[in-house]
Amino acid sequence: GCFAGILGPLLNNPMDVAKTRLMAGNPKYTSTLNTIVTIAREEGVPMLWKGYLARLSRLGPGYAIQWAVLDMVQKAWAP
């Protein structure tokens, strides 16, 4: 569970960065792939993971709460 919680955002973060840049409306970016390539060339590859640690700090407690609630519900509904 923990590994998947880290791996998902790690692989998905470049797409989120590209989506955010595209939504900002900068005419320099024309597509998702173009945005990712442009960011990597102009700002460096690590910039594609900008905000990753903040995202993990939000997801960690969220997953913990989800598992705790699931456990409580299962115990409450168990025969």
XYZ file of C-alpha atoms in Angstrom:
79
model
C 0.000 0.000 0.000
C 2.719 2.452 0.965
C 4.831 1.646 -2.096
C 1.863 2.169 -4.414
C 1.080 5.409 -2.621
C 4.575 6.661 -3.436
C 4.962 5.123 -6.889
C 1.720 6.462 -8.358
C 2.465 10.145 -7.765
C 6.111 9.631 -8.728
C 5.123 8.379 -12.172
C 2.202 10.768 -12.586
C 3.787 14.023 -11.391
C 5.226 15.102 -14.783
C 1.718 14.843 -16.251
C 0.315 16.964 -13.411
C 2.997 19.600 -13.914
C 2.224 19.663 -17.652
C -1.531 19.891 -16.975
C -1.003 22.819 -14.622
C 1.143 24.656 -17.174
C -1.377 24.018 -19.951
C -4.260 25.232 -17.803
C -2.348 28.445 -17.067
C -2.783 29.287 -20.751
C 0.809 29.955 -21.763
C 0.821 29.908 -25.606
C 4.337 28.430 -25.534
C 2.803 25.058 -24.629
C 0.707 23.365 -27.311
C 0.206 19.812 -26.007
C 1.031 17.641 -23.030
C 4.054 16.074 -24.706
C 5.256 19.456 -25.971
C 4.921 20.866 -22.452
C 6.909 18.029 -20.864
C 9.687 18.282 -23.471
C 9.825 22.087 -23.211
C 10.033 22.018 -19.408
C 12.758 19.355 -19.512
C 14.820 21.327 -22.053
C 14.376 24.824 -20.641
C 14.146 24.207 -16.895
C 15.682 20.758 -16.434
C 14.198 17.314 -15.926
C 13.900 17.629 -12.110
C 11.398 20.454 -12.617
C 8.910 17.825 -13.852
C 8.701 16.631 -10.241
C 8.128 20.083 -8.765
C 5.695 19.775 -5.864
C 6.195 16.019 -5.453
C 7.084 16.172 -1.754
C 4.129 18.444 -1.006
C 1.869 15.986 -2.811
C 3.250 13.067 -0.787
C 2.795 14.951 2.478
C -0.883 15.381 1.568
C -1.443 11.821 0.341
C 0.208 10.060 3.290
C -2.285 11.203 5.929
C -5.129 10.729 3.449
C -4.246 7.076 2.925
C -3.828 6.566 6.673
C -7.311 7.966 7.328
C -8.779 5.851 4.533
C -7.291 2.634 5.944
C -8.355 3.511 9.514
C -11.955 4.167 8.431
C -12.022 0.993 6.339
C -10.805 -1.023 9.322
C -13.425 0.534 11.615
C -16.238 -0.119 9.129
C -15.161 -3.727 8.636
C -15.099 -4.305 12.402
C -18.494 -2.632 12.857
C -20.098 -4.739 10.106
C -18.353 -8.025 10.908
C -20.672 -10.774 12.125
